């Protein structure tokens, strides 16, 4: 019998710490439901002390998910622990994950605490968390650069205080596989009560080694891996869930453990996260990239046709790459629509919401004959975006683009209820539309990124546009989808501009400790 390898998904917490990847409560719930379908063991849903919105999002996930443990992150601070405990209260199984930095550089410069004070606080906060739940995880931030003797003392004390999971993070993505494996092995050997905890690894990808380091940890005794869909996360990201899971599953000859993940849910999860965050998946990304199972060269194609295993070590369908399935069309009725949305985890709170979504579906079906799951996801995301923040709304857009002529656009926006019009010329129709919008909004934000992806295949596919803006150090992402990519672009731009209208007061968990 193989050991269980616990999959701790932190897409909704560490993933969300990527600049511009912040998610709304409803988006988090949709991703959490997909993670539940995929059978991850633990969902880290957020950092409840960061803001009221973050607290509500963790609580909503705790209410919605039944088959996974729901976890809230807390610095080793009383208020953080109490907020996390409150947010996970509705969960069938709830975990508090508390952490404090243990490396000399973090203790001295960030925390301004002595090692003894750090140890004392770690113990006190694990004990406090245990008053709320038996399931407490403790992390030593920057464990990779912490002194081994001190790390062993902190972990031993945290286990004695009641931590049931001990997480060893490579916070800055500094390690390399053999060294990380050695560190995990040596911690398990040296901490006297190590057998009373599950050992976990949490690796960042700054050197492109997060997955390799995580797997090395597993080979050396770690039985929980912290990871994210598509490797989303701070800076270069976290270990990618799909790569870790498929490596362990594919190389059963090497790993003596396995996960309970339903791998056929991997590609749908990847697409959902990409569409919600607006972070595209690179085509050559392992497992979930568009080319991951495409065989370009003639020799490879010939081999695959004769016997698939000549060049394929995994089956595309096992990770959820079934060909786009046409799910609905112009003649589909309300019940079929409602039923399919339910199957992909989208429930409407009110009949009015359902009616609006159904009208949108009918509009889309007039323009596009075959409607896929991805179209439905985008349709609901669009509806969420509009309800969420509507300071600027697109009323009308007219663009003129002709060979040999300068493109121009005229736009009408509803700004806080009253209509405003502007026109502008630009290098292309999108550029002209953005310039016209900027004339009305005039907020001085800088465009950092503009990307268009087709949601499904075919020239009638909806284009999904992501726009990233920066203003005064704050970065926001906006999304828009439409069969007309110029309109999708304008919607994405307005969605991002709308986010600047609401002030975002959020504490970053690793920015410093209010001790
Ligand atoms: O990278 C890190 O150290 C973290 C901790 C909060 C676990 O994300
Ligand atoms: Zn992290």
Short mmCIF file of C-alpha atoms and ligand atoms in Angstrom, two decimals:
data_model
loop_
_atom_site.label_atom_id
_atom_site.label_comp_id
_atom_site.label_asym_id
_atom_site.label_seq_id
_atom_site.Cartn_x
_atom_site.Cartn_y
_atom_site.Cartn_z
CA UNK A 1 0.00 0.00 0.00
CA UNK A 2 1.38 3.39 -0.97
CA UNK A 3 1.49 6.26 1.54
CA UNK A 4 -0.93 9.12 1.05
CA UNK A 5 0.65 12.25 -0.33
CA UNK A 6 -1.43 15.20 0.84
CA UNK A 7 -2.09 17.93 -1.72
CA UNK A 8 -2.38 21.35 -0.13
CA UNK A 9 -3.54 23.82 -2.75
CA UNK A 10 -2.66 27.45 -2.11
CA UNK A 11 -3.86 28.96 -5.42
CA UNK A 12 -6.35 31.09 -3.49
CA UNK A 13 -3.73 32.39 -1.05
CA UNK A 14 -0.13 32.30 -2.31
CA UNK A 15 -1.41 32.24 -5.90
CA UNK A 16 -3.44 35.31 -5.21
CA UNK A 17 -0.32 37.11 -3.96
CA UNK A 18 0.87 37.38 -7.59
CA UNK A 19 0.59 41.03 -8.57
CA UNK A 20 -2.76 41.54 -10.27
CA UNK A 21 -4.12 38.06 -9.47
CA UNK A 22 -6.51 39.07 -6.75
CA UNK A 23 -9.86 37.32 -6.89
CA UNK A 24 -13.33 38.19 -5.73
CA UNK A 25 -15.23 36.11 -3.21
CA UNK A 26 -17.37 34.49 -5.90
CA UNK A 27 -14.36 33.72 -8.08
CA UNK A 28 -12.66 32.06 -5.11
CA UNK A 29 -15.72 29.95 -4.47
CA UNK A 30 -15.81 28.84 -8.11
CA UNK A 31 -12.17 27.82 -8.05
CA UNK A 32 -12.61 26.12 -4.67
CA UNK A 33 -15.50 24.03 -6.04
CA UNK A 34 -13.29 22.93 -8.93
CA UNK A 35 -10.48 22.05 -6.48
CA UNK A 36 -13.01 20.02 -4.54
CA UNK A 37 -14.05 18.18 -7.72
CA UNK A 38 -10.36 17.52 -8.33
CA UNK A 39 -10.16 16.06 -4.80
CA UNK A 40 -7.36 18.17 -3.35
CA UNK A 41 -7.00 17.47 0.37
CA UNK A 42 -6.63 21.02 1.67
CA UNK A 43 -7.61 24.35 0.17
CA UNK A 44 -5.79 27.35 1.60
CA UNK A 45 -8.52 29.86 0.85
CA UNK A 46 -6.79 33.08 1.86
CA UNK A 47 -5.44 35.28 4.62
CA UNK A 48 -8.52 36.38 6.62
CA UNK A 49 -6.75 39.17 8.55
CA UNK A 50 -5.74 40.93 5.31
CA UNK A 51 -9.07 42.72 4.86
CA UNK A 52 -12.79 42.33 5.35
CA UNK A 53 -13.06 41.09 1.74
CA UNK A 54 -10.43 38.39 2.32
CA UNK A 55 -12.16 37.30 5.51
CA UNK A 56 -15.51 37.01 3.69
CA UNK A 57 -13.93 35.06 0.85
CA UNK A 58 -12.39 32.46 3.19
CA UNK A 59 -15.69 32.18 5.03
CA UNK A 60 -17.61 31.71 1.77
CA UNK A 61 -15.22 28.93 0.70
CA UNK A 62 -15.58 27.29 4.12
CA UNK A 63 -19.36 27.33 3.64
CA UNK A 64 -19.29 26.06 0.06
CA UNK A 65 -16.76 23.21 0.26
CA UNK A 66 -17.51 19.95 2.03
CA UNK A 67 -15.00 17.38 0.80
CA UNK A 68 -11.73 19.22 1.48
CA UNK A 69 -10.23 20.79 4.57
CA UNK A 70 -10.43 24.59 4.32
CA UNK A 71 -7.46 26.48 5.69
CA UNK A 72 -6.89 30.12 6.65
CA UNK A 73 -3.42 31.66 6.89
CA UNK A 74 -2.43 33.65 9.98
CA UNK A 75 0.78 35.39 10.97
CA UNK A 76 1.92 34.42 14.46
CA UNK A 77 -0.19 37.25 15.84
CA UNK A 78 -3.23 36.92 18.11
CA UNK A 79 -5.62 38.89 15.92
CA UNK A 80 -4.65 36.92 12.79
CA UNK A 81 -5.28 33.60 14.55
CA UNK A 82 -8.64 34.77 15.85
CA UNK A 83 -9.73 36.04 12.43
CA UNK A 84 -8.63 32.84 10.72
CA UNK A 85 -10.52 30.78 13.30
CA UNK A 86 -13.67 32.83 12.76
CA UNK A 87 -13.42 32.59 8.96
CA UNK A 88 -13.02 28.80 8.86
CA UNK A 89 -15.75 28.19 11.46
CA UNK A 90 -18.38 27.06 8.89
CA UNK A 91 -15.99 24.47 7.42
CA UNK A 92 -16.69 20.78 7.91
CA UNK A 93 -12.95 20.45 8.48
CA UNK A 94 -10.99 23.62 9.16
CA UNK A 95 -7.27 24.27 9.53
CA UNK A 96 -5.32 27.26 10.84
CA UNK A 97 -1.92 27.74 9.22
CA UNK A 98 0.28 30.02 11.27
CA UNK A 99 3.80 31.08 10.39
CA UNK A 100 6.76 33.13 11.53
CA UNK A 101 10.14 33.74 9.93
CA UNK A 102 13.11 31.85 11.38
CA UNK A 103 16.08 32.94 9.24
CA UNK A 104 18.63 35.37 10.72
CA UNK A 105 17.99 37.91 7.95
CA UNK A 106 14.21 37.90 8.46
CA UNK A 107 14.35 37.84 12.28
CA UNK A 108 16.85 40.69 12.46
CA UNK A 109 15.64 43.01 9.70
CA UNK A 110 11.96 42.26 9.21
CA UNK A 111 10.72 41.09 12.59
CA UNK A 112 13.34 42.82 14.76
CA UNK A 113 13.06 39.92 17.17
CA UNK A 114 15.59 37.67 18.82
CA UNK A 115 15.50 33.93 18.05
CA UNK A 116 14.21 33.29 21.59
CA UNK A 117 11.32 35.71 21.08
CA UNK A 118 10.48 34.04 17.76
CA UNK A 119 10.45 30.62 19.37
CA UNK A 120 8.27 31.81 22.23
CA UNK A 121 5.80 33.44 19.86
CA UNK A 122 5.60 30.40 17.61
CA UNK A 123 4.69 28.23 20.60
CA UNK A 124 2.17 30.70 21.99
CA UNK A 125 0.40 31.11 18.63
CA UNK A 126 0.27 27.38 17.88
CA UNK A 127 -1.32 26.93 21.32
CA UNK A 128 -3.77 29.72 20.64
CA UNK A 129 -4.73 28.18 17.29
CA UNK A 130 -5.20 24.79 18.96
CA UNK A 131 -7.89 26.32 21.16
CA UNK A 132 -9.96 26.69 17.98
CA UNK A 133 -9.11 23.55 16.00
CA UNK A 134 -7.09 20.34 16.29
CA UNK A 135 -5.80 20.88 12.79
CA UNK A 136 -2.97 23.40 13.13
CA UNK A 137 -0.12 23.82 10.67
CA UNK A 138 3.04 25.68 11.54
CA UNK A 139 5.48 27.13 8.96
CA UNK A 140 8.94 28.53 9.50
CA UNK A 141 9.12 31.22 6.85
CA UNK A 142 12.43 31.29 4.97
CA UNK A 143 13.34 27.87 6.37
CA UNK A 144 15.74 27.53 3.46
CA UNK A 145 18.04 30.20 4.96
CA UNK A 146 17.42 29.32 8.61
CA UNK A 147 20.07 27.73 10.83
CA UNK A 148 19.42 24.03 11.20
CA UNK A 149 19.86 23.86 14.99
CA UNK A 150 17.39 26.70 15.51
CA UNK A 151 14.94 25.29 12.97
CA UNK A 152 14.98 21.94 14.79
CA UNK A 153 14.27 23.65 18.13
CA UNK A 154 11.38 25.70 16.69
CA UNK A 155 9.80 22.70 14.98
CA UNK A 156 10.14 20.49 18.05
CA UNK A 157 8.50 23.19 20.20
CA UNK A 158 5.71 23.76 17.65
CA UNK A 159 4.89 20.04 17.59
CA UNK A 160 4.86 19.92 21.40
CA UNK A 161 2.54 22.94 21.38
CA UNK A 162 0.10 21.06 19.14
CA UNK A 163 1.01 21.60 15.47
CA UNK A 164 0.03 18.52 13.47
CA UNK A 165 1.63 19.64 10.21
CA UNK A 166 5.08 21.13 9.96
CA UNK A 167 5.70 23.05 6.78
CA UNK A 168 9.20 23.78 5.52
CA UNK A 169 9.10 26.66 3.02
CA UNK A 170 11.69 27.68 0.50
CA UNK A 171 10.19 31.15 0.60
CA UNK A 172 12.67 32.73 -1.79
CA UNK A 173 13.12 29.81 -4.22
CA UNK A 174 16.81 29.45 -3.34
CA UNK A 175 17.30 25.74 -2.91
CA UNK A 176 18.28 23.03 -5.36
CA UNK A 177 16.81 19.54 -5.35
CA UNK A 178 19.47 17.47 -3.57
CA UNK A 179 20.03 20.13 -0.88
CA UNK A 180 16.29 20.49 -0.24
CA UNK A 181 15.81 16.74 0.04
CA UNK A 182 18.76 16.57 2.47
CA UNK A 183 17.26 19.36 4.58
CA UNK A 184 13.89 17.62 4.87
CA UNK A 185 15.50 14.29 5.68
CA UNK A 186 17.76 15.78 8.28
CA UNK A 187 14.90 17.71 9.94
CA UNK A 188 12.82 14.54 10.21
CA UNK A 189 15.78 12.66 11.67
CA UNK A 190 16.84 15.35 14.10
CA UNK A 191 13.55 16.68 15.49
CA UNK A 192 12.87 14.26 18.37
CA UNK A 193 9.04 14.30 18.06
CA UNK A 194 8.98 14.44 14.23
CA UNK A 195 6.83 11.29 14.07
CA UNK A 196 3.93 13.26 15.62
CA UNK A 197 3.59 15.55 12.59
CA UNK A 198 3.11 15.38 8.84
CA UNK A 199 6.07 17.01 7.12
CA UNK A 200 5.24 19.42 4.36
CA UNK A 201 7.17 21.28 1.69
CA UNK A 202 6.38 24.68 0.15
CA UNK A 203 8.67 25.73 -2.69
CA UNK A 204 8.88 28.87 -4.79
CA UNK A 205 10.07 28.84 -8.36
CA UNK A 206 12.65 31.64 -8.55
CA UNK A 207 15.25 29.28 -10.01
CA UNK A 208 12.67 27.23 -11.88
CA UNK A 209 13.12 24.39 -9.37
CA UNK A 210 9.96 24.48 -7.27
CA UNK A 211 8.58 21.19 -8.58
CA UNK A 212 11.97 19.44 -8.56
CA UNK A 213 12.59 20.60 -5.00
CA UNK A 214 9.11 19.49 -3.88
CA UNK A 215 9.62 16.05 -5.40
CA UNK A 216 13.01 15.75 -3.75
CA UNK A 217 11.32 16.58 -0.43
CA UNK A 218 8.76 13.83 -1.07
CA UNK A 219 11.52 11.32 -1.77
CA UNK A 220 13.00 12.29 1.59
CA UNK A 221 9.91 11.95 3.74
CA UNK A 222 7.62 14.94 3.12
CA UNK A 223 4.01 13.79 2.89
CA UNK A 224 2.33 17.10 2.11
CA UNK A 225 3.12 19.29 -0.89
CA UNK A 226 1.96 22.90 -1.04
CA UNK A 227 1.33 23.91 -4.61
CA UNK A 228 -0.86 25.94 -6.97
CA UNK A 229 -2.71 25.46 -10.22
CA UNK A 230 -0.53 26.53 -13.17
CA UNK A 231 2.25 27.29 -10.66
CA UNK A 232 0.64 30.65 -9.90
CA UNK A 233 2.20 32.52 -6.98
CA UNK A 234 4.51 35.24 -5.70
CA UNK A 235 7.19 36.31 -8.21
CA UNK A 236 8.03 33.23 -10.33
CA UNK A 237 5.27 31.29 -8.60
CA UNK A 238 4.87 28.18 -6.47
CA UNK A 239 5.32 24.51 -7.33
CA UNK A 240 2.75 23.61 -9.93
CA UNK A 241 0.12 21.19 -8.65
CA UNK A 242 -0.37 19.46 -11.98
CA UNK A 243 3.34 18.75 -12.42
CA UNK A 244 3.79 17.40 -8.90
CA UNK A 245 0.69 15.20 -9.11
CA UNK A 246 1.51 13.80 -12.55
CA UNK A 247 5.17 13.17 -11.72
CA UNK A 248 4.21 11.11 -8.70
CA UNK A 249 1.43 9.30 -10.60
CA UNK A 250 3.54 8.61 -13.70
CA UNK A 251 6.66 7.48 -11.85
CA UNK A 252 5.11 4.98 -9.48
CA UNK A 253 8.32 3.02 -9.89
CA UNK A 254 10.12 5.74 -7.94
CA UNK A 255 7.58 7.23 -5.54
CA UNK A 256 6.16 5.14 -2.72
CA UNK A 257 3.22 7.50 -2.25
CA UNK A 258 0.32 8.79 -4.30
CA UNK A 259 -2.34 11.48 -4.14
CA UNK A 260 -6.13 11.11 -4.28
CA UNK A 261 -6.39 13.66 -7.10
CA UNK A 262 -8.85 13.05 -9.93
CA UNK A 263 -6.40 13.97 -12.66
CA UNK A 264 -9.12 14.37 -15.32
CA UNK A 265 -10.08 17.61 -13.54
CA UNK A 266 -6.61 19.13 -14.00
CA UNK A 267 -7.09 20.85 -17.37
CA UNK A 268 -10.52 22.30 -16.43
CA UNK A 269 -8.95 23.65 -13.22
CA UNK A 270 -6.06 25.16 -15.14
CA UNK A 271 -8.41 26.89 -17.58
CA UNK A 272 -10.63 28.20 -14.84
CA UNK A 273 -7.72 29.71 -12.90
CA UNK A 274 -6.25 31.19 -16.04
CA UNK A 275 -9.54 32.73 -17.07
CA UNK A 276 -10.30 34.17 -13.64
CA UNK A 277 -6.84 35.59 -12.96
CA UNK A 278 -6.09 36.54 -16.56
CA UNK A 279 -2.70 34.79 -16.34
CA UNK A 280 -2.37 32.84 -19.59
CA UNK A 281 -0.76 29.40 -19.61
CA UNK A 282 2.33 29.23 -21.81
CA UNK A 283 1.80 26.80 -24.73
CA UNK A 284 4.78 24.63 -23.78
CA UNK A 285 3.84 24.40 -20.09
CA UNK A 286 3.97 20.77 -18.92
CA UNK A 287 0.61 18.98 -18.59
CA UNK A 288 -1.68 21.98 -19.16
CA UNK A 289 0.00 23.92 -21.99
CA UNK A 290 -1.73 23.80 -25.38
CA UNK A 291 1.27 21.97 -26.88
CA UNK A 292 1.84 19.55 -24.01
CA UNK A 293 0.42 16.65 -26.01
CA UNK A 294 0.86 18.01 -29.55
CA UNK A 295 3.29 16.11 -31.77
CA UNK A 296 4.70 18.38 -34.43
CA UNK A 297 7.48 16.35 -35.98
CA UNK A 298 6.61 13.74 -38.59
CA UNK A 299 8.72 11.07 -36.86
CA UNK A 300 6.91 11.60 -33.57
CA UNK A 301 3.49 11.61 -35.22
CA UNK A 302 4.28 8.38 -37.00
CA UNK A 303 5.41 6.77 -33.75
CA UNK A 304 2.38 7.95 -31.83
CA UNK A 305 0.01 6.62 -34.48
CA UNK A 306 1.70 3.19 -34.46
CA UNK A 307 1.95 2.97 -30.71
CA UNK A 308 1.17 5.92 -28.51
CA UNK A 309 3.67 5.05 -25.77
CA UNK A 310 6.57 5.56 -28.20
CA UNK A 311 6.46 9.26 -27.42
CA UNK A 312 3.77 9.77 -24.80
CA UNK A 313 4.38 9.04 -21.14
CA UNK A 314 0.89 10.19 -20.09
CA UNK A 315 -2.47 10.11 -21.80
CA UNK A 316 -3.96 13.49 -22.66
CA UNK A 317 -7.42 12.34 -21.60
CA UNK A 318 -6.11 11.33 -18.16
CA UNK A 319 -5.37 14.97 -17.35
CA UNK A 320 -8.62 16.28 -18.80
CA UNK A 321 -7.66 17.08 -22.38
CA UNK A 322 -10.79 15.76 -23.95
CA UNK A 323 -11.60 17.56 -27.20
CA UNK A 324 -13.80 20.61 -26.62
CA UNK A 325 -17.21 19.14 -26.04
CA UNK A 326 -20.08 21.06 -27.53
CA UNK A 327 -22.39 21.35 -24.58
CA UNK A 328 -25.10 23.75 -25.63
CA UNK A 329 -26.38 25.61 -28.66
CA UNK A 330 -28.93 28.08 -29.92
CA UNK A 331 -31.83 25.75 -29.26
CA UNK A 332 -30.87 24.74 -25.73
CA UNK A 333 -33.49 25.70 -23.19
CA UNK A 334 -33.26 27.19 -19.71
CA UNK A 335 -33.20 23.82 -18.00
CA UNK A 336 -30.33 22.48 -20.08
CA UNK A 337 -28.44 25.73 -19.45
CA UNK A 338 -29.07 25.65 -15.71
CA UNK A 339 -28.20 21.96 -15.47
CA UNK A 340 -24.88 22.33 -17.31
CA UNK A 341 -23.87 25.30 -15.16
CA UNK A 342 -24.66 23.27 -12.09
CA UNK A 343 -22.48 20.44 -13.38
CA UNK A 344 -19.53 22.79 -13.76
CA UNK A 345 -20.10 24.19 -10.29
CA UNK A 346 -21.99 27.41 -10.96
CA UNK A 347 -25.10 28.00 -8.90
CA UNK A 348 -27.18 31.13 -9.03
CA UNK A 349 -28.25 32.77 -5.82
CA UNK A 350 -31.39 34.33 -7.30
CA UNK A 351 -33.74 33.68 -10.19
CA UNK A 352 -32.94 37.18 -11.50
CA UNK A 353 -29.22 36.31 -11.78
CA UNK A 354 -30.12 33.13 -13.62
CA UNK A 355 -32.35 35.06 -16.04
CA UNK A 356 -29.62 37.59 -16.82
CA UNK A 357 -27.12 34.81 -17.46
CA UNK A 358 -29.59 32.99 -19.69
CA UNK A 359 -30.17 36.14 -21.77
CA UNK A 360 -26.42 36.50 -22.20
CA UNK A 361 -26.22 32.88 -23.23
CA UNK A 362 -28.89 33.41 -25.89
CA UNK A 363 -27.05 36.48 -27.22
CA UNK A 364 -23.86 34.49 -27.41
CA UNK A 365 -25.57 31.54 -29.08
CA UNK A 366 -26.77 33.90 -31.82
CA UNK A 367 -23.16 34.78 -32.61
CA UNK A 368 -21.56 31.41 -31.96
CA UNK A 369 -23.18 28.11 -32.83
CA UNK A 370 -21.48 25.83 -30.37
CA UNK A 371 -21.18 26.82 -26.74
CA UNK A 372 -18.54 25.02 -24.67
CA UNK A 373 -17.94 24.88 -20.93
CA UNK A 374 -15.23 27.52 -21.31
CA UNK A 375 -17.77 29.88 -22.91
CA UNK A 376 -20.13 29.34 -19.99
CA UNK A 377 -17.37 30.06 -17.48
CA UNK A 378 -16.49 33.28 -19.32
CA UNK A 379 -20.12 34.28 -19.51
CA UNK A 380 -20.54 33.97 -15.76
CA UNK A 381 -17.23 35.74 -15.08
CA UNK A 382 -18.47 38.61 -17.27
CA UNK A 383 -21.73 38.82 -15.34
CA UNK A 384 -19.81 38.82 -12.03
CA UNK A 385 -17.52 41.59 -13.27
CA UNK A 386 -20.43 43.79 -14.16
CA UNK A 387 -22.26 43.32 -10.90
CA UNK A 388 -19.12 43.81 -8.91
CA UNK A 389 -18.12 47.34 -9.85
CA UNK A 390 -19.94 49.47 -12.30
CA UNK A 391 -18.54 52.97 -12.00
CA UNK A 392 -17.65 52.93 -15.71
CA UNK A 393 -19.84 50.90 -18.07
CA UNK A 394 -19.52 50.46 -21.81
CA UNK A 395 -22.66 51.72 -23.52
CA UNK A 396 -21.51 51.79 -27.13
CA UNK A 397 -18.33 51.45 -29.15
CA UNK A 398 -17.85 52.15 -32.83
CA UNK A 399 -14.50 51.50 -34.50
CA UNK A 400 -13.37 52.12 -38.01
CA UNK A 401 -10.43 50.19 -39.38
CA UNK A 402 -9.53 50.26 -43.04
CA UNK A 403 -6.37 49.58 -45.06
CA UNK A 404 -4.42 52.77 -45.64
CA UNK A 405 -6.44 54.79 -43.08
CA UNK A 406 -5.79 55.63 -39.44
CA UNK A 407 -8.16 53.61 -37.25
CA UNK A 408 -10.47 55.60 -35.03
CA UNK A 409 -12.97 54.83 -32.31
CA UNK A 410 -15.89 56.60 -30.70
CA UNK A 411 -17.04 55.43 -27.34
CA UNK A 412 -19.98 56.10 -25.06
CA UNK A 413 -19.56 55.26 -21.38
CA UNK A 414 -21.95 55.48 -18.47
CA UNK A 415 -19.89 57.12 -15.74
CA UNK A 416 -21.60 56.74 -12.42
CA UNK A 417 -24.92 56.76 -14.22
CA UNK A 418 -24.42 59.69 -16.66
CA UNK A 419 -23.39 59.22 -20.29
CA UNK A 420 -20.09 60.57 -21.65
CA UNK A 421 -18.74 60.37 -25.20
CA UNK A 422 -15.26 60.63 -26.71
CA UNK A 423 -13.46 59.78 -29.93
CA UNK A 424 -9.81 59.11 -30.71
CA UNK A 425 -7.49 57.82 -33.41
CA UNK A 426 -4.85 55.17 -32.73
CA UNK A 427 -2.35 52.70 -34.14
CA UNK A 428 -5.09 50.06 -34.38
CA UNK A 429 -8.74 49.69 -33.36
CA UNK A 430 -7.86 48.57 -29.81
CA UNK A 431 -5.40 51.42 -29.35
CA UNK A 432 -7.97 53.92 -30.64
CA UNK A 433 -10.65 52.53 -28.31
CA UNK A 434 -8.35 52.71 -25.26
CA UNK A 435 -7.39 56.29 -26.12
CA UNK A 436 -11.05 57.26 -26.41
CA UNK A 437 -11.82 55.64 -23.06
CA UNK A 438 -8.78 57.30 -21.45
CA UNK A 439 -10.05 60.71 -22.64
CA UNK A 440 -13.20 60.20 -20.57
CA UNK A 441 -11.61 58.54 -17.56
CA UNK A 442 -8.32 60.47 -17.52
CA UNK A 443 -6.90 58.66 -14.51
CA UNK A 444 -3.25 58.49 -15.60
CA UNK A 445 -2.83 54.74 -15.12
CA UNK A 446 -0.12 52.91 -17.05
CA UNK A 447 -0.85 49.89 -19.24
CA UNK A 448 1.51 47.07 -18.18
CA UNK A 449 0.03 44.18 -20.11
CA UNK A 450 -2.49 43.53 -22.84
CA UNK A 451 -3.19 39.96 -23.91
CA UNK A 452 -5.83 38.20 -25.99
CA UNK A 453 -6.58 34.49 -25.88
CA UNK A 454 -9.20 32.54 -27.69
CA UNK A 455 -11.44 30.75 -25.22
CA UNK A 456 -12.20 27.87 -27.59
CA UNK A 457 -11.02 27.08 -31.11
CA UNK A 458 -12.47 28.51 -34.32
CA UNK A 459 -12.72 32.03 -35.64
CA UNK A 460 -16.10 32.47 -33.96
CA UNK A 461 -14.45 31.82 -30.58
CA UNK A 462 -14.82 34.40 -27.86
CA UNK A 463 -11.68 36.38 -27.32
CA UNK A 464 -10.69 36.72 -23.68
CA UNK A 465 -8.71 39.86 -23.01
CA UNK A 466 -6.60 40.69 -19.98
CA UNK A 467 -5.44 44.21 -19.28
CA UNK A 468 -3.03 44.99 -16.43
CA UNK A 469 -2.77 48.57 -15.20
CA UNK A 470 -0.58 50.29 -12.66
CA UNK A 471 -1.34 53.47 -10.77
CA UNK A 472 0.49 54.80 -7.74
CA UNK A 473 2.15 51.43 -7.10
CA UNK A 474 -1.12 49.51 -7.22
CA UNK A 475 -1.52 46.85 -9.91
CA UNK A 476 -4.89 45.60 -11.12
CA UNK A 477 -6.00 43.13 -13.78
CA UNK A 478 -9.14 43.55 -15.85
CA UNK A 479 -10.86 40.93 -17.97
CA UNK A 480 -13.39 40.97 -20.76
CA UNK A 481 -14.74 38.36 -23.15
CA UNK A 482 -16.67 38.77 -26.38
CA UNK A 483 -16.78 37.30 -29.87
CA UNK A 484 -15.59 40.76 -30.97
CA UNK A 485 -12.09 41.22 -29.56
CA UNK A 486 -12.19 45.02 -29.74
CA UNK A 487 -15.28 45.02 -27.53
CA UNK A 488 -13.67 42.40 -25.27
CA UNK A 489 -10.64 44.71 -24.99
CA UNK A 490 -12.73 47.74 -24.07
CA UNK A 491 -14.58 45.69 -21.43
CA UNK A 492 -11.29 44.46 -19.98
CA UNK A 493 -9.88 47.99 -19.84
CA UNK A 494 -13.00 49.28 -18.08
CA UNK A 495 -13.00 46.36 -15.68
CA UNK A 496 -9.45 47.25 -14.63
CA UNK A 497 -10.29 50.97 -14.36
CA UNK A 498 -13.28 50.13 -12.18
CA UNK A 499 -10.99 48.34 -9.74
CA UNK A 500 -9.09 51.58 -9.11
CA UNK A 501 -12.34 53.22 -8.07
CA UNK A 502 -12.62 50.96 -4.99
CA UNK A 503 -9.69 51.52 -2.60
CA UNK A 504 -7.92 48.24 -1.77
CA UNK A 505 -6.73 48.12 1.79
CA UNK A 506 -5.07 44.74 2.08
CA UNK A 507 -2.25 43.60 4.29
CA UNK A 508 0.32 41.37 2.65
CA UNK A 509 0.94 38.46 5.03
CA UNK A 510 4.69 38.45 4.53
CA UNK A 511 5.26 42.19 4.50
CA UNK A 512 6.00 42.47 8.20
CA UNK A 513 4.60 41.41 11.53
CA UNK A 514 2.69 43.86 13.72
CA UNK A 515 4.17 42.43 16.90
O1 LIG B 1 6.57 31.24 1.00
C1 LIG B 1 6.27 31.21 2.21
O2 LIG B 1 7.12 31.14 3.10
C2 LIG B 1 4.86 31.27 2.55
C3 LIG B 1 4.52 31.04 3.97
C4 LIG B 1 3.44 31.93 4.44
C5 LIG B 1 4.20 29.59 4.19
O3 LIG B 1 4.02 31.43 1.69
ZN1 LIG B 2 4.86 31.02 -0.31
#
